[in-house]
C-alpha atoms as an extended CHARMM CRD file, in Angstrom:
* protein
*
       275  EXT
         1         1  MET       CA             67.0250000000       79.0680000000      113.5860000000  PROA      1               0.0000000000
         2         2  MET       CA             68.4050000000       82.0190000000      111.6800000000  PROA      2               0.0000000000
         3         3  ARG       CA             70.6120000000       83.2250000000      114.5320000000  PROA      3               0.0000000000
         4         4  PRO       CA             72.7070000000       80.0060000000      114.8120000000  PROA      4               0.0000000000
         5         5  LEU       CA             73.1150000000       79.9820000000      111.0420000000  PROA      5               0.0000000000
         6         6  ALA       CA             74.1840000000       83.6240000000      111.0500000000  PROA      6               0.0000000000
         7         7  THR       CA             76.6550000000       82.9560000000      113.8670000000  PROA      7               0.0000000000
         8         8  ALA       CA             78.0460000000       79.9140000000      112.0600000000  PROA      8               0.0000000000
         9         9  GLY       CA             78.3590000000       81.9800000000      108.8880000000  PROA      9               0.0000000000
        10        10  ARG       CA             80.2910000000       84.7150000000      110.6930000000  PROA      10              0.0000000000
        11        11  TYR       CA             82.6640000000       82.2400000000      112.3030000000  PROA      11              0.0000000000
        12        12  GLY       CA             83.0870000000       80.4540000000      108.9920000000  PROA      12              0.0000000000
        13        13  ALA       CA             83.9120000000       83.6990000000      107.2230000000  PROA      13              0.0000000000
        14        14  LEU       CA             86.3660000000       84.6210000000      109.9900000000  PROA      14              0.0000000000
        15        15  ALA       CA             88.0480000000       81.2140000000      109.7620000000  PROA      15              0.0000000000
        16        16  ALA       CA             88.3280000000       81.5250000000      105.9770000000  PROA      16              0.0000000000
        17        17  TYR       CA             89.8370000000       84.9970000000      106.3420000000  PROA      17              0.0000000000
        18        18  LEU       CA             92.3810000000       83.7680000000      108.9010000000  PROA      18              0.0000000000
        19        19  ILE       CA             93.3750000000       80.8540000000      106.6810000000  PROA      19              0.0000000000
        20        20  PHE       CA             93.7140000000       83.1760000000      103.7060000000  PROA      20              0.0000000000
        21        21  GLY       CA             95.8460000000       85.6160000000      105.6980000000  PROA      21              0.0000000000
        22        22  LEU       CA             98.0200000000       83.1430000000      107.5960000000  PROA      22              0.0000000000
        23        23  PHE       CA             98.6230000000       80.5690000000      104.8490000000  PROA      23              0.0000000000
        24        24  PRO       CA            101.3790000000       82.6070000000      103.1120000000  PROA      24              0.0000000000
        25        25  LEU       CA            103.1710000000       83.0230000000      106.4560000000  PROA      25              0.0000000000
        26        26  ALA       CA            102.8620000000       79.3240000000      107.2130000000  PROA      26              0.0000000000
        27        27  TRP       CA            104.1940000000       78.4380000000      103.7560000000  PROA      27              0.0000000000
        28        28  LEU       CA            107.0720000000       80.8850000000      104.2430000000  PROA      28              0.0000000000
        29        29  LEU       CA            108.0520000000       79.2180000000      107.5060000000  PROA      29              0.0000000000
        30        30  ARG       CA            107.5520000000       75.7520000000      106.0210000000  PROA      30              0.0000000000
        31        31  ILE       CA            110.1400000000       76.4070000000      103.2990000000  PROA      31              0.0000000000
        32        32  ALA       CA            112.5180000000       78.0670000000      105.7830000000  PROA      32              0.0000000000
        33        33  VAL       CA            112.6900000000       74.9640000000      108.0190000000  PROA      33              0.0000000000
        34        34  THR       CA            112.8140000000       72.3880000000      105.2240000000  PROA      34              0.0000000000
        35        35  PRO       CA            116.2470000000       70.9730000000      104.2310000000  PROA      35              0.0000000000
        36        36  ASP       CA            117.1610000000       71.6370000000      100.6200000000  PROA      36              0.0000000000
        37        37  HSD       CA            117.2910000000       67.9800000000       99.6160000000  PROA      37              0.0000000000
        38        38  VAL       CA            113.8360000000       67.3960000000      101.1220000000  PROA      38              0.0000000000
        39        39  LEU       CA            112.4260000000       70.5570000000       99.5630000000  PROA      39              0.0000000000
        40        40  TYR       CA            113.3760000000       69.5280000000       96.0410000000  PROA      40              0.0000000000
        41        41  ALA       CA            112.6820000000       65.8250000000       96.5210000000  PROA      41              0.0000000000
        42        42  GLU       CA            109.2140000000       66.0280000000       98.0640000000  PROA      42              0.0000000000
        43        43  GLY       CA            107.8930000000       69.1140000000       96.3120000000  PROA      43              0.0000000000
        44        44  PRO       CA            105.1120000000       71.2850000000       97.7460000000  PROA      44              0.0000000000
        45        45  THR       CA            103.9040000000       69.1380000000      100.6390000000  PROA      45              0.0000000000
        46        46  ILE       CA            102.0600000000       70.7250000000      103.5670000000  PROA      46              0.0000000000
        47        47  ILE       CA            104.2530000000       69.1000000000      106.2420000000  PROA      47              0.0000000000
        48        48  PRO       CA            107.8190000000       68.1190000000      105.2550000000  PROA      48              0.0000000000
        49        49  SER       CA            109.2990000000       64.8210000000      106.4060000000  PROA      49              0.0000000000
        50        50  SER       CA            112.1730000000       66.5300000000      108.2440000000  PROA      50              0.0000000000
        51        51  PHE       CA            112.9930000000       69.9290000000      109.6880000000  PROA      51              0.0000000000
        52        52  THR       CA            116.1380000000       71.9960000000      110.1090000000  PROA      52              0.0000000000
        53        53  PHE       CA            117.1910000000       75.3810000000      111.4780000000  PROA      53              0.0000000000
        54        54  GLU       CA            120.3660000000       75.5090000000      109.4030000000  PROA      54              0.0000000000
        55        55  ASN       CA            118.9280000000       78.1690000000      107.1210000000  PROA      55              0.0000000000
        56        56  PHE       CA            118.2560000000       80.4780000000      110.0830000000  PROA      56              0.0000000000
        57        57  ILE       CA            121.7230000000       79.8140000000      111.5170000000  PROA      57              0.0000000000
        58        58  PHE       CA            123.3730000000       80.5410000000      108.1880000000  PROA      58              0.0000000000
        59        59  VAL       CA            121.4170000000       83.7490000000      107.6600000000  PROA      59              0.0000000000
        60        60  ALA       CA            122.1540000000       84.9930000000      111.1760000000  PROA      60              0.0000000000
        61        61  ASN       CA            125.8470000000       84.0360000000      111.3660000000  PROA      61              0.0000000000
        62        62  ASN       CA            127.2710000000       83.5490000000      107.8860000000  PROA      62              0.0000000000
        63        63  SER       CA            125.5670000000       86.1850000000      105.7480000000  PROA      63              0.0000000000
        64        64  PRO       CA            125.4140000000       90.0020000000      105.6880000000  PROA      64              0.0000000000
        65        65  PHE       CA            121.7040000000       89.8560000000      106.4930000000  PROA      65              0.0000000000
        66        66  PRO       CA            122.1640000000       91.2090000000      110.0860000000  PROA      66              0.0000000000
        67        67  ILE       CA            123.6360000000       94.3640000000      108.5370000000  PROA      67              0.0000000000
        68        68  TYR       CA            120.7070000000       94.6440000000      106.1060000000  PROA      68              0.0000000000
        69        69  PHE       CA            118.3500000000       94.0340000000      109.0160000000  PROA      69              0.0000000000
        70        70  LEU       CA            119.8820000000       96.8180000000      111.1250000000  PROA      70              0.0000000000
        71        71  ASN       CA            119.8680000000       99.2170000000      108.1720000000  PROA      71              0.0000000000
        72        72  SER       CA            116.1500000000       98.6190000000      107.6250000000  PROA      72              0.0000000000
        73        73  VAL       CA            115.4340000000       99.2420000000      111.3130000000  PROA      73              0.0000000000
        74        74  ILE       CA            117.3760000000      102.5180000000      111.2310000000  PROA      74              0.0000000000
        75        75  VAL       CA            115.7020000000      103.7270000000      108.0380000000  PROA      75              0.0000000000
        76        76  SER       CA            112.1800000000      102.6650000000      109.0230000000  PROA      76              0.0000000000
        77        77  VAL       CA            112.2760000000      104.0020000000      112.5740000000  PROA      77              0.0000000000
        78        78  GLY       CA            113.9870000000      107.2290000000      111.5100000000  PROA      78              0.0000000000
        79        79  THR       CA            111.5190000000      107.8190000000      108.6880000000  PROA      79              0.0000000000
        80        80  SER       CA            108.5300000000      107.0230000000      110.9110000000  PROA      80              0.0000000000
        81        81  ILE       CA            109.5630000000      109.4650000000      113.6290000000  PROA      81              0.0000000000
        82        82  ILE       CA            110.4170000000      112.3070000000      111.2500000000  PROA      82              0.0000000000
        83        83  VAL       CA            107.3430000000      111.9010000000      109.0560000000  PROA      83              0.0000000000
        84        84  THR       CA            104.9490000000      111.5500000000      111.9920000000  PROA      84              0.0000000000
        85        85  ALA       CA            106.3270000000      114.6450000000      113.7230000000  PROA      85              0.0000000000
        86        86  LEU       CA            106.1160000000      116.7350000000      110.5450000000  PROA      86              0.0000000000
        87        87  ALA       CA            102.7270000000      115.2910000000      109.5880000000  PROA      87              0.0000000000
        88        88  ALA       CA            101.3090000000      116.1710000000      113.0200000000  PROA      88              0.0000000000
        89        89  ALA       CA            102.3990000000      119.7970000000      112.5550000000  PROA      89              0.0000000000
        90        90  VAL       CA            101.1290000000      120.0140000000      108.9800000000  PROA      90              0.0000000000
        91        91  GLY       CA             97.9070000000      118.2050000000      109.8300000000  PROA      91              0.0000000000
        92        92  TYR       CA             97.2890000000      120.5750000000      112.7430000000  PROA      92              0.0000000000
        93        93  ALA       CA             97.7310000000      123.6120000000      110.5000000000  PROA      93              0.0000000000
        94        94  LEU       CA             95.4210000000      122.1620000000      107.8500000000  PROA      94              0.0000000000
        95        95  SER       CA             92.7940000000      121.2500000000      110.4250000000  PROA      95              0.0000000000
        96        96  ARG       CA             92.7530000000      124.3660000000      112.5980000000  PROA      96              0.0000000000
        97        97  PHE       CA             93.6300000000      127.3140000000      110.3410000000  PROA      97              0.0000000000
        98        98  ARG       CA             91.7960000000      128.8130000000      107.4080000000  PROA      98              0.0000000000
        99        99  PHE       CA             93.9100000000      130.2070000000      104.5940000000  PROA      99              0.0000000000
       100       100  ARG       CA             93.6890000000      130.8030000000      100.8910000000  PROA      100             0.0000000000
       101       101  GLY       CA             94.4360000000      127.7500000000       98.7740000000  PROA      101             0.0000000000
       102       102  LYS       CA             93.7860000000      125.2630000000      101.5620000000  PROA      102             0.0000000000
       103       103  LYS       CA             91.6030000000      122.9830000000       99.4160000000  PROA      103             0.0000000000
       104       104  LEU       CA             94.1320000000      123.1670000000       96.5920000000  PROA      104             0.0000000000
       105       105  LEU       CA             96.9120000000      122.1820000000       98.9870000000  PROA      105             0.0000000000
       106       106  LEU       CA             94.9110000000      119.1840000000      100.2140000000  PROA      106             0.0000000000
       107       107  ALA       CA             94.3040000000      118.1340000000       96.6230000000  PROA      107             0.0000000000
       108       108  LEU       CA             98.0050000000      118.4560000000       95.8010000000  PROA      108             0.0000000000
       109       109  LEU       CA             98.9150000000      116.2880000000       98.7810000000  PROA      109             0.0000000000
       110       110  LEU       CA             96.7870000000      113.4960000000       97.3500000000  PROA      110             0.0000000000
       111       111  ILE       CA             97.8470000000      114.0850000000       93.7380000000  PROA      111             0.0000000000
       112       112  THR       CA            101.4800000000      113.4280000000       94.6980000000  PROA      112             0.0000000000
       113       113  GLN       CA            100.4710000000      109.8280000000       95.4400000000  PROA      113             0.0000000000
       114       114  LEU       CA             99.2750000000      109.2950000000       91.8580000000  PROA      114             0.0000000000
       115       115  PHE       CA            102.6560000000      109.5370000000       90.1310000000  PROA      115             0.0000000000
       116       116  PRO       CA            104.3310000000      106.2030000000       89.3630000000  PROA      116             0.0000000000
       117       117  LEU       CA            107.5390000000      105.7810000000       91.3120000000  PROA      117             0.0000000000
       118       118  VAL       CA            109.4830000000      104.8300000000       88.1910000000  PROA      118             0.0000000000
       119       119  MET       CA            108.8940000000      108.3030000000       86.7320000000  PROA      119             0.0000000000
       120       120  VAL       CA            110.7340000000      110.1120000000       89.5160000000  PROA      120             0.0000000000
       121       121  ILE       CA            113.6560000000      107.8020000000       90.2860000000  PROA      121             0.0000000000
       122       122  ALA       CA            116.0180000000      109.3760000000       87.7360000000  PROA      122             0.0000000000
       123       123  PRO       CA            115.3330000000      112.9890000000       88.8550000000  PROA      123             0.0000000000
       124       124  ILE       CA            115.7400000000      111.9530000000       92.4920000000  PROA      124             0.0000000000
       125       125  TYR       CA            119.0810000000      110.3500000000       91.7480000000  PROA      125             0.0000000000
       126       126  ARG       CA            120.2420000000      113.4640000000       89.8410000000  PROA      126             0.0000000000
       127       127  LEU       CA            119.2970000000      115.6230000000       92.8300000000  PROA      127             0.0000000000
       128       128  LEU       CA            120.9050000000      113.4530000000       95.4910000000  PROA      128             0.0000000000
       129       129  ALA       CA            124.1260000000      112.4460000000       93.7060000000  PROA      129             0.0000000000
       130       130  PRO       CA            125.8010000000      115.9130000000       93.7280000000  PROA      130             0.0000000000
       131       131  LEU       CA            124.9580000000      116.2390000000       97.4320000000  PROA      131             0.0000000000
       132       132  GLY       CA            126.5660000000      112.9150000000       98.2890000000  PROA      132             0.0000000000
       133       133  LEU       CA            123.2620000000      111.5090000000       99.5180000000  PROA      133             0.0000000000
       134       134  THR       CA            123.2350000000      108.3870000000       97.3810000000  PROA      134             0.0000000000
       135       135  ASP       CA            124.4350000000      105.0730000000       98.7420000000  PROA      135             0.0000000000
       136       136  ASN       CA            123.8100000000      106.0360000000      102.3870000000  PROA      136             0.0000000000
       137       137  LEU       CA            120.9860000000      105.6100000000      104.8510000000  PROA      137             0.0000000000
       138       138  PHE       CA            120.4890000000      109.3170000000      105.5300000000  PROA      138             0.0000000000
       139       139  GLY       CA            119.7000000000      109.9860000000      101.8770000000  PROA      139             0.0000000000
       140       140  LEU       CA            117.2440000000      107.0900000000      101.8810000000  PROA      140             0.0000000000
       141       141  ILE       CA            115.5010000000      108.5140000000      104.9590000000  PROA      141             0.0000000000
       142       142  ILE       CA            115.1830000000      111.8920000000      103.2180000000  PROA      142             0.0000000000
       143       143  VAL       CA            113.6060000000      110.3110000000      100.1390000000  PROA      143             0.0000000000
       144       144  TYR       CA            111.2200000000      108.1540000000      102.1640000000  PROA      144             0.0000000000
       145       145  THR       CA            110.2300000000      111.2070000000      104.2060000000  PROA      145             0.0000000000
       146       146  ALA       CA            109.4350000000      113.1820000000      101.0690000000  PROA      146             0.0000000000
       147       147  PHE       CA            107.3140000000      110.3740000000       99.6320000000  PROA      147             0.0000000000
       148       148  ASN       CA            105.3750000000      109.5470000000      102.8020000000  PROA      148             0.0000000000
       149       149  LEU       CA            104.8360000000      113.0240000000      104.2240000000  PROA      149             0.0000000000
       150       150  PRO       CA            101.9640000000      114.1340000000      101.9130000000  PROA      150             0.0000000000
       151       151  PHE       CA             99.6290000000      111.2540000000      102.6830000000  PROA      151             0.0000000000
       152       152  ALA       CA            100.6580000000      111.1720000000      106.3490000000  PROA      152             0.0000000000
       153       153  SER       CA             99.8080000000      114.8880000000      106.6250000000  PROA      153             0.0000000000
       154       154  PHE       CA             96.4200000000      114.2920000000      105.0340000000  PROA      154             0.0000000000
       155       155  LEU       CA             95.8290000000      111.3840000000      107.4130000000  PROA      155             0.0000000000
       156       156  MET       CA             96.6640000000      113.4820000000      110.4660000000  PROA      156             0.0000000000
       157       157  ALA       CA             94.5540000000      116.4130000000      109.2420000000  PROA      157             0.0000000000
       158       158  THR       CA             91.5740000000      114.1000000000      108.7720000000  PROA      158             0.0000000000
       159       159  PHE       CA             91.9410000000      112.7050000000      112.2690000000  PROA      159             0.0000000000
       160       160  LEU       CA             92.4240000000      116.1250000000      113.9010000000  PROA      160             0.0000000000
       161       161  ASP       CA             89.2260000000      117.3130000000      112.2090000000  PROA      161             0.0000000000
       162       162  GLY       CA             87.4100000000      114.8670000000      114.4760000000  PROA      162             0.0000000000
       163       163  ILE       CA             88.7800000000      116.4920000000      117.6630000000  PROA      163             0.0000000000
       164       164  PRO       CA             86.5180000000      119.4080000000      118.6940000000  PROA      164             0.0000000000
       165       165  ALA       CA             88.2730000000      122.7590000000      118.5250000000  PROA      165             0.0000000000
       166       166  GLU       CA             86.2820000000      123.7960000000      121.6190000000  PROA      166             0.0000000000
       167       167  LEU       CA             88.5620000000      121.6480000000      123.7730000000  PROA      167             0.0000000000
       168       168  GLU       CA             91.5600000000      123.5940000000      122.6210000000  PROA      168             0.0000000000
       169       169  GLN       CA             89.7710000000      126.9180000000      123.0430000000  PROA      169             0.0000000000
       170       170  ALA       CA             88.7360000000      125.9830000000      126.5930000000  PROA      170             0.0000000000
       171       171  ALA       CA             92.3560000000      125.2200000000      127.4720000000  PROA      171             0.0000000000
       172       172  MET       CA             93.4290000000      128.5960000000      126.0680000000  PROA      172             0.0000000000
       173       173  ILE       CA             90.7370000000      130.3510000000      128.0950000000  PROA      173             0.0000000000
       174       174  ASP       CA             92.1220000000      128.6340000000      131.1970000000  PROA      174             0.0000000000
       175       175  GLY       CA             95.5160000000      130.1830000000      130.5240000000  PROA      175             0.0000000000
       176       176  CYS       CA             97.2450000000      127.8200000000      128.0840000000  PROA      176             0.0000000000
       177       177  THR       CA             99.0050000000      129.2080000000      125.0600000000  PROA      177             0.0000000000
       178       178  ARG       CA             98.2430000000      127.6080000000      121.7140000000  PROA      178             0.0000000000
       179       179  PRO       CA            101.4190000000      125.4810000000      121.8400000000  PROA      179             0.0000000000
       180       180  GLY       CA            100.5560000000      124.5440000000      125.4230000000  PROA      180             0.0000000000
       181       181  ALA       CA             97.0260000000      123.5270000000      124.4530000000  PROA      181             0.0000000000
       182       182  LEU       CA             98.4640000000      121.5330000000      121.5610000000  PROA      182             0.0000000000
       183       183  VAL       CA            100.8480000000      119.6160000000      123.8070000000  PROA      183             0.0000000000
       184       184  ARG       CA             98.5100000000      119.1150000000      126.7860000000  PROA      184             0.0000000000
       185       185  VAL       CA             95.1630000000      118.6080000000      125.0690000000  PROA      185             0.0000000000
       186       186  ILE       CA             95.4010000000      117.8980000000      121.3460000000  PROA      186             0.0000000000
       187       187  LEU       CA             98.4020000000      115.5670000000      121.2210000000  PROA      187             0.0000000000
       188       188  PRO       CA             97.1100000000      113.1650000000      123.9260000000  PROA      188             0.0000000000
       189       189  LEU       CA             93.8030000000      112.9500000000      122.0680000000  PROA      189             0.0000000000
       190       190  SER       CA             95.6990000000      112.4540000000      118.7990000000  PROA      190             0.0000000000
       191       191  LEU       CA             97.5330000000      109.3030000000      119.9050000000  PROA      191             0.0000000000
       192       192  PRO       CA             95.2840000000      107.0000000000      117.8170000000  PROA      192             0.0000000000
       193       193  GLY       CA             95.9600000000      109.1040000000      114.7170000000  PROA      193             0.0000000000
       194       194  ILE       CA             99.6640000000      109.2180000000      115.5080000000  PROA      194             0.0000000000
       195       195  GLY       CA             99.6690000000      105.4260000000      115.9240000000  PROA      195             0.0000000000
       196       196  ALA       CA             97.9450000000      104.9480000000      112.5690000000  PROA      196             0.0000000000
       197       197  THR       CA            100.4190000000      107.3080000000      110.8960000000  PROA      197             0.0000000000
       198       198  LEU       CA            103.3850000000      105.5680000000      112.4850000000  PROA      198             0.0000000000
       199       199  GLY       CA            102.0830000000      102.1920000000      111.3090000000  PROA      199             0.0000000000
       200       200  PHE       CA            101.5230000000      103.4120000000      107.7670000000  PROA      200             0.0000000000
       201       201  VAL       CA            104.9490000000      105.0520000000      107.4340000000  PROA      201             0.0000000000
       202       202  PHE       CA            106.8610000000      102.2230000000      109.1120000000  PROA      202             0.0000000000
       203       203  THR       CA            105.2760000000       99.6300000000      106.8310000000  PROA      203             0.0000000000
       204       204  ALA       CA            105.9510000000      101.7120000000      103.7140000000  PROA      204             0.0000000000
       205       205  ALA       CA            109.6090000000      102.2870000000      104.6270000000  PROA      205             0.0000000000
       206       206  TRP       CA            110.2470000000       98.7260000000      105.8190000000  PROA      206             0.0000000000
       207       207  SER       CA            108.9460000000       97.0340000000      102.6670000000  PROA      207             0.0000000000
       208       208  GLU       CA            110.1160000000       99.5530000000      100.0300000000  PROA      208             0.0000000000
       209       209  LEU       CA            112.3890000000       98.0350000000       97.3900000000  PROA      209             0.0000000000
       210       210  LEU       CA            112.6200000000      100.0970000000       94.2100000000  PROA      210             0.0000000000
       211       211  LEU       CA            114.1240000000      103.3020000000       95.6500000000  PROA      211             0.0000000000
       212       212  ALA       CA            116.4930000000      101.3680000000       97.9030000000  PROA      212             0.0000000000
       213       213  LEU       CA            117.5860000000       99.2300000000       94.9610000000  PROA      213             0.0000000000
       214       214  MET       CA            118.3390000000      102.2680000000       92.7870000000  PROA      214             0.0000000000
       215       215  LEU       CA            119.9480000000      104.4950000000       95.4310000000  PROA      215             0.0000000000
       216       216  ILE       CA            121.9740000000      101.9320000000       97.4280000000  PROA      216             0.0000000000
       217       217  SER       CA            124.7980000000       99.8350000000       96.0090000000  PROA      217             0.0000000000
       218       218  THR       CA            127.3200000000       99.0350000000       98.7640000000  PROA      218             0.0000000000
       219       219  GLU       CA            126.7820000000       95.9740000000      100.9300000000  PROA      219             0.0000000000
       220       220  THR       CA            127.0350000000       97.9010000000      104.2040000000  PROA      220             0.0000000000
       221       221  SER       CA            124.1530000000      100.2370000000      103.2560000000  PROA      221             0.0000000000
       222       222  LYS       CA            121.6350000000       97.8120000000      101.7710000000  PROA      222             0.0000000000
       223       223  THR       CA            118.2710000000       97.2770000000      103.4130000000  PROA      223             0.0000000000
       224       224  PHE       CA            116.7980000000       93.8240000000      103.9230000000  PROA      224             0.0000000000
       225       225  ALA       CA            114.4340000000       94.1920000000      100.9380000000  PROA      225             0.0000000000
       226       226  VAL       CA            117.4420000000       94.6660000000       98.6720000000  PROA      226             0.0000000000
       227       227  GLY       CA            119.4440000000       92.0590000000      100.5670000000  PROA      227             0.0000000000
       228       228  LEU       CA            116.8690000000       89.3550000000       99.8120000000  PROA      228             0.0000000000
       229       229  ILE       CA            117.8160000000       89.6290000000       96.1530000000  PROA      229             0.0000000000
       230       230  THR       CA            121.3430000000       88.4590000000       97.0090000000  PROA      230             0.0000000000
       231       231  PHE       CA            119.9510000000       84.9670000000       97.6450000000  PROA      231             0.0000000000
       232       232  ILE       CA            119.2080000000       84.7470000000       93.9220000000  PROA      232             0.0000000000
       233       233  GLY       CA            122.3520000000       83.4230000000       92.2280000000  PROA      233             0.0000000000
       234       234  ARG       CA            123.2880000000       82.5940000000       88.6740000000  PROA      234             0.0000000000
       235       235  SER       CA            122.6680000000       78.9020000000       89.2350000000  PROA      235             0.0000000000
       236       236  GLY       CA            119.3190000000       79.3190000000       90.9930000000  PROA      236             0.0000000000
       237       237  VAL       CA            117.5530000000       80.5740000000       94.0820000000  PROA      237             0.0000000000
       238       238  ASP       CA            118.4040000000       79.4290000000       97.5960000000  PROA      238             0.0000000000
       239       239  TRP       CA            114.7870000000       79.2770000000       98.7140000000  PROA      239             0.0000000000
       240       240  GLY       CA            115.4840000000       78.0170000000      102.2140000000  PROA      240             0.0000000000
       241       241  GLN       CA            117.8630000000       80.8360000000      103.1180000000  PROA      241             0.0000000000
       242       242  MET       CA            115.7130000000       83.4530000000      101.4180000000  PROA      242             0.0000000000
       243       243  MET       CA            112.5990000000       82.3470000000      103.2690000000  PROA      243             0.0000000000
       244       244  ALA       CA            114.5180000000       82.1950000000      106.5510000000  PROA      244             0.0000000000
       245       245  ALA       CA            115.6910000000       85.7630000000      106.0190000000  PROA      245             0.0000000000
       246       246  ALA       CA            112.1720000000       86.8550000000      105.1120000000  PROA      246             0.0000000000
       247       247  THR       CA            110.8170000000       85.1780000000      108.2530000000  PROA      247             0.0000000000
       248       248  LEU       CA            113.3340000000       87.0020000000      110.4410000000  PROA      248             0.0000000000
       249       249  ALA       CA            112.4410000000       90.2460000000      108.6850000000  PROA      249             0.0000000000
       250       250  LEU       CA            108.8560000000       89.8850000000      109.9260000000  PROA      250             0.0000000000
       251       251  ILE       CA            109.9210000000       90.2190000000      113.5680000000  PROA      251             0.0000000000
       252       252  PRO       CA            110.4200000000       94.0280000000      113.7940000000  PROA      252             0.0000000000
       253       253  PRO       CA            107.0800000000       94.8910000000      112.1580000000  PROA      253             0.0000000000
       254       254  ALA       CA            105.3410000000       92.3770000000      114.4180000000  PROA      254             0.0000000000
       255       255  ILE       CA            106.9070000000       93.9160000000      117.5400000000  PROA      255             0.0000000000
       256       256  PHE       CA            106.2150000000       97.4390000000      116.2990000000  PROA      256             0.0000000000
       257       257  PHE       CA            102.5560000000       96.7780000000      115.5810000000  PROA      257             0.0000000000
       258       258  ALA       CA            102.1460000000       94.9400000000      118.8940000000  PROA      258             0.0000000000
       259       259  LEU       CA            103.3570000000       98.0570000000      120.6980000000  PROA      259             0.0000000000
       260       260  ILE       CA            101.0650000000      100.4770000000      118.8480000000  PROA      260             0.0000000000
       261       261  GLN       CA             98.1410000000       98.1070000000      118.2790000000  PROA      261             0.0000000000
       262       262  ARG       CA             95.7760000000       99.8920000000      120.6580000000  PROA      262             0.0000000000
       263       263  TYR       CA             96.3870000000      103.2970000000      119.0840000000  PROA      263             0.0000000000
       264       264  LEU       CA             96.4650000000      101.9030000000      115.5570000000  PROA      264             0.0000000000
       265       265  ILE       CA             93.0390000000      100.2620000000      115.8330000000  PROA      265             0.0000000000
       266       266  ALA       CA             91.5270000000      103.3800000000      117.4000000000  PROA      266             0.0000000000
       267       267  GLY       CA             93.0130000000      105.5740000000      114.6780000000  PROA      267             0.0000000000
       268       268  LEU       CA             91.8730000000      103.4150000000      111.7940000000  PROA      268             0.0000000000
       269       269  THR       CA             88.3250000000      103.1010000000      113.1430000000  PROA      269             0.0000000000
       270       270  ALA       CA             87.9190000000      106.7180000000      114.2550000000  PROA      270             0.0000000000
       271       271  GLY       CA             86.3660000000      107.7620000000      110.9740000000  PROA      271             0.0000000000
       272       272  ALA       CA             83.6730000000      105.0970000000      111.2430000000  PROA      272             0.0000000000
       273       273  VAL       CA             82.0760000000      106.6290000000      114.3320000000  PROA      273             0.0000000000
       274       274  LYS       CA             82.0000000000      110.2710000000      113.3160000000  PROA      274             0.0000000000
       275       275  GLY       CA             78.5900000000      111.7650000000      112.9600000000  PROA      275             0.0000000000
């Protein structure tokens, strides 16, 4: 008797979680496909009386959103690749080598995540402006790299701690150099950790607003997070177009996470099975 109830409880909890997680996405799409006159006339109904794809067509063909979209892809992918490569190197050094101040360095990597972003925007702008790195995507990638590298390095170091050093030593005994053992043995085993790091950095760069808002001003350099604000006018908010743009902006993260899903899940759950 208890087992069917427990099973029903688990499925009920799972269904509630799915509804909780998917309802905002469904509501986003509902507003995006609802004509403006229906949206304001009917109010917040679950299923509107009519549908339209005009908002998607306008966003794709008659707005600068494709430029914002491409800029976000460039910044997010560039930041993810750079941060993950550097974090793998830093994490390997923190995991495999003993040196003075190692614990202090690990603590500092985490402490950097405690500072409110608002506190450092002005100094960052003062540093980048004389170098001509404001109002361009390369400067934004540099800033995102600096902000995401500490935690990504800590994440990689934690994962590499779970890979036995004996595997690397055995490869070196068989004739591999340390770089060779790293490439042939450690990196293939680190793919789950690399996937988790890529997912973390990509999400952080794709959804970041405050730094992009402060450092980017020209239309051709804005990211989609900043571009969404352009749908807010003096006379009101064009909810249909904004929600259509937001819906389209969900496509790259969905594709990205679908590609790395296997490694991401393994990386995030690796810590749960360590003895």
